[in-house]
mmCIF file of C-alpha atoms in Angstrom:
data_model
loop_
_atom_site.group_PDB
_atom_site.id
_atom_site.type_symbol
_atom_site.label_atom_id
_atom_site.label_comp_id
_atom_site.label_asym_id
_atom_site.label_seq_id
_atom_site.Cartn_x
_atom_site.Cartn_y
_atom_site.Cartn_z
ATOM 1 C CA MET A 269 85.486 94.300 97.276
ATOM 2 C CA GLN A 270 85.960 94.138 93.391
ATOM 3 C CA ASP A 271 82.804 94.247 92.231
ATOM 4 C CA LEU A 272 82.789 97.388 93.528
ATOM 5 C CA LEU A 273 85.892 98.603 92.320
ATOM 6 C CA LYS A 274 84.247 97.403 88.809
ATOM 7 C CA GLU A 275 81.296 99.066 88.817
ATOM 8 C CA TYR A 276 83.172 102.803 89.570
ATOM 9 C CA LYS A 277 85.953 102.110 87.131
ATOM 10 C CA GLU A 278 82.140 102.175 84.681
ATOM 11 C CA THR A 279 80.690 105.226 86.379
ATOM 12 C CA ARG A 280 83.871 107.069 84.990
ATOM 13 C CA ARG A 281 83.429 105.965 81.434
ATOM 14 C CA GLN A 282 80.156 106.759 81.716
ATOM 15 C CA LEU A 283 81.109 110.103 83.425
ATOM 16 C CA LYS A 284 83.347 110.992 80.690
ATOM 17 C CA ARG A 285 81.439 110.051 77.773
ATOM 18 C CA ALA A 286 79.297 112.566 79.431
ATOM 19 C CA TYR A 287 81.502 115.297 80.352
ATOM 20 C CA GLU A 288 82.821 114.645 76.167
ATOM 21 C CA ALA A 289 79.715 114.688 74.991
ATOM 22 C CA ARG A 290 78.500 117.680 76.555
ATOM 23 C CA ARG A 291 82.415 119.592 75.616
ATOM 24 C CA GLU A 292 81.285 118.357 72.023
ATOM 25 C CA GLY A 293 77.857 119.574 71.695
ATOM 26 C CA ASP A 294 78.082 122.727 73.391
ATOM 27 C CA LYS A 295 78.893 125.176 70.375
ATOM 28 C CA VAL A 296 77.668 128.157 72.189
ATOM 29 C CA LEU A 297 79.108 128.418 75.591
ATOM 30 C CA ASP A 298 76.277 129.354 77.988
ATOM 31 C CA ASN A 299 76.431 129.602 82.028
ATOM 32 C CA GLN A 300 74.214 126.241 82.070
ATOM 33 C CA ALA A 301 76.866 124.221 79.606
ATOM 34 C CA ILE A 302 79.354 125.837 81.874
ATOM 35 C CA THR A 303 77.431 124.564 84.902
ATOM 36 C CA GLU A 304 77.238 120.980 83.621
ATOM 37 C CA ARG A 305 80.513 120.070 82.974
ATOM 38 C CA GLN A 306 81.768 121.983 86.227
ATOM 39 C CA LEU A 307 79.818 119.396 88.035
ATOM 40 C CA LEU A 308 80.688 116.245 85.816
ATOM 41 C CA SER A 309 83.697 117.508 85.972
ATOM 42 C CA GLU A 310 84.103 117.257 90.233
ATOM 43 C CA MET A 311 82.342 114.107 89.744
ATOM 44 C CA ILE A 312 85.044 112.266 87.766
ATOM 45 C CA GLY A 313 87.335 113.765 90.376
ATOM 46 C CA ASP A 314 85.569 112.343 92.736
ATOM 47 C CA VAL A 315 85.449 108.872 91.548
ATOM 48 C CA GLU A 316 88.804 108.746 90.920
ATOM 49 C CA TYR A 317 90.192 109.705 93.755
ATOM 50 C CA VAL A 318 87.634 107.025 95.607
ATOM 51 C CA ILE A 319 88.779 104.657 92.866
ATOM 52 C CA GLU A 320 92.477 104.920 93.789
ATOM 53 C CA TRP A 321 91.725 105.019 97.732
ATOM 54 C CA LEU A 322 89.365 101.082 96.793
ATOM 55 C CA GLU A 323 93.138 99.979 94.685
ATOM 56 C CA THR A 324 95.982 100.916 96.744
ATOM 57 C CA GLY A 325 94.105 100.592 100.479
ATOM 58 C CA ARG A 326 95.827 104.213 101.328
ATOM 59 C CA ARG A 327 93.387 107.649 101.518
ATOM 60 C CA PRO A 328 94.897 109.723 98.220
ATOM 61 C CA GLY A 329 97.008 112.543 98.733
ATOM 62 C CA ASN A 330 98.379 111.372 102.208
ATOM 63 C CA ARG A 331 101.932 111.638 101.659
ATOM 64 C CA ARG A 332 102.535 107.944 104.136
ATOM 65 C CA GLY A 333 100.514 105.502 104.943
ATOM 66 C CA ILE A 334 99.998 104.350 108.318
ATOM 67 C CA GLU A 335 101.778 101.971 108.823
ATOM 68 C CA ARG A 336 104.607 104.991 108.318
ATOM 69 C CA ARG A 337 103.039 107.243 110.999
ATOM 70 C CA ALA A 338 104.857 108.785 113.570
ATOM 71 C CA THR A 339 103.790 106.691 116.744
ATOM 72 C CA GLN A 340 101.687 109.579 118.186
ATOM 73 C CA GLN A 341 99.311 109.532 114.512
ATOM 74 C CA ARG A 342 99.031 105.675 114.844
ATOM 75 C CA VAL A 343 98.063 104.922 118.756
ATOM 76 C CA ARG A 344 95.050 103.605 118.954
ATOM 77 C CA LEU A 345 94.161 103.160 123.110
ATOM 78 C CA MET A 346 92.585 100.041 124.329
ATOM 79 C CA ASP A 347 90.595 99.646 127.606
ATOM 80 C CA PRO A 348 92.342 97.975 130.341
ATOM 81 C CA ILE A 349 88.988 96.876 131.516
ATOM 82 C CA ARG A 350 88.453 94.952 128.070
ATOM 83 C CA MET A 351 92.174 93.521 128.657
ATOM 84 C CA GLN A 352 91.703 92.572 132.983
ATOM 85 C CA ALA A 353 88.449 90.775 131.230
ATOM 86 C CA PHE A 354 90.915 88.642 128.465
ATOM 87 C CA VAL A 355 93.167 87.272 130.688
ATOM 88 C CA ALA A 356 90.162 86.595 133.074
ATOM 89 C CA ARG A 357 88.004 85.116 131.656
ATOM 90 C CA SER A 358 85.203 85.771 132.932
ATOM 91 C CA THR A 359 81.744 83.907 132.132
ATOM 92 C CA ALA A 360 79.542 85.637 134.839
ATOM 93 C CA GLY A 361 77.325 88.553 134.166
ATOM 94 C CA SER A 362 79.668 91.121 134.810
ATOM 95 C CA PRO A 363 79.551 94.183 132.477
ATOM 96 C CA ALA A 364 82.652 93.898 132.273
ATOM 97 C CA ASN A 365 82.382 90.559 130.156
ATOM 98 C CA LEU A 366 83.836 89.995 125.884
ATOM 99 C CA THR A 367 82.226 89.073 123.036
ATOM 100 C CA GLU A 368 83.663 86.505 120.929
ATOM 101 C CA TRP A 369 84.510 89.534 117.999
ATOM 102 C CA GLU A 370 86.592 91.504 121.712
ATOM 103 C CA ARG A 371 88.406 88.379 122.094
ATOM 104 C CA GLN A 372 89.247 87.956 119.092
ATOM 105 C CA GLN A 373 90.255 91.121 118.880
ATOM 106 C CA ILE A 374 92.253 90.987 121.335
ATOM 107 C CA GLU A 375 94.722 88.034 121.012
ATOM 108 C CA ASP A 376 95.118 88.841 117.258
ATOM 109 C CA ALA A 377 96.852 92.232 118.619
ATOM 110 C CA LEU A 378 98.952 89.537 121.340
ATOM 111 C CA CYS A 379 100.118 87.339 118.604
ATOM 112 C CA VAL A 380 101.876 89.793 116.943
ATOM 113 C CA LEU A 381 104.265 90.484 119.890
ATOM 114 C CA SER A 382 106.715 88.332 121.087
ATOM 115 C CA GLU A 383 106.540 85.795 124.083
ATOM 116 C CA ARG A 384 108.505 88.194 126.401
ATOM 117 C CA GLU A 385 106.515 91.081 124.855
ATOM 118 C CA ARG A 386 103.261 89.444 125.357
ATOM 119 C CA GLU A 387 104.011 88.718 129.144
ATOM 120 C CA CYS A 388 105.297 91.485 130.321
ATOM 121 C CA TYR A 389 101.928 93.306 128.683
ATOM 122 C CA VAL A 390 99.753 90.908 130.362
ATOM 123 C CA LEU A 391 100.979 91.342 133.087
ATOM 124 C CA ALA A 392 101.470 94.265 133.564
ATOM 125 C CA HIS A 393 97.963 95.444 132.214
ATOM 126 C CA GLY A 394 95.898 92.318 132.592
ATOM 127 C CA GLU A 395 97.290 91.334 135.428
ATOM 128 C CA TYR A 396 98.458 94.978 136.394
ATOM 129 C CA PHE A 397 101.823 92.893 138.821
ATOM 130 C CA THR A 398 104.123 96.317 138.697
ATOM 131 C CA HIS A 399 107.538 96.119 136.897
ATOM 132 C CA SER A 400 109.922 94.692 139.674
ATOM 133 C CA GLN A 401 107.574 92.109 140.269
ATOM 134 C CA ILE A 402 107.351 91.170 136.707
ATOM 135 C CA ALA A 403 110.884 91.480 136.853
ATOM 136 C CA ASP A 404 111.126 88.905 139.791
ATOM 137 C CA MET A 405 108.562 86.573 138.331
ATOM 138 C CA LEU A 406 109.898 86.260 134.870
ATOM 139 C CA GLY A 407 114.054 86.718 136.316
ATOM 140 C CA ILE A 408 114.606 89.665 134.446
ATOM 141 C CA THR A 409 115.954 92.563 134.524
ATOM 142 C CA LYS A 410 113.227 95.777 135.480
ATOM 143 C CA SER A 411 114.757 97.796 132.934
ATOM 144 C CA SER A 412 114.222 94.991 130.737
ATOM 145 C CA VAL A 413 110.888 94.543 131.614
ATOM 146 C CA ASP A 414 109.604 98.565 130.866
ATOM 147 C CA THR A 415 111.309 97.958 127.761
ATOM 148 C CA HIS A 416 109.349 95.099 126.535
ATOM 149 C CA ILE A 417 105.733 96.646 128.032
ATOM 150 C CA LYS A 418 107.024 99.723 125.786
ATOM 151 C CA ARG A 419 107.126 97.648 122.663
ATOM 152 C CA ALA A 420 104.663 96.021 122.885
ATOM 153 C CA GLN A 421 102.416 99.694 123.586
ATOM 154 C CA LEU A 422 103.503 101.703 121.068
ATOM 155 C CA ASP A 423 104.688 99.820 118.441
ATOM 156 C CA ARG A 424 102.525 97.547 118.071
ATOM 157 C CA LEU A 425 99.100 96.676 120.238
ATOM 158 C CA HIS A 426 97.611 100.541 119.936
#
């Protein structure tokens, strides 16, 4: 990534030099010289946009980063079949089997949850227990199960 950033910065330097050379070399402004300067200026702007994106890790001009967006703007839905396959850990020739990379993605998503949120989420979406059944199994209220699953879905997993 740093190599790419270095290359973009070098490209920006070269474009700025070309722009300055064109500006100083043109005593008489004809249409071609104006067009070339406009093109160079646009290229410089595009390269600066990419440099800013690479340096900050965010799209330039956005007021908020992804971590500060509203829930509906950052929700990523998970296929329920993938969650079931993760919990079942089956190795048969089913099309629902997960690759090692997919399994790792799910494990990474689950590791950010609290122990209780993870238990509730896996029981609800991986093993398809009802919220009442989960509450009975874990010895907590149904509303607590609802809260844990809602937190797991909105704040962390999706």
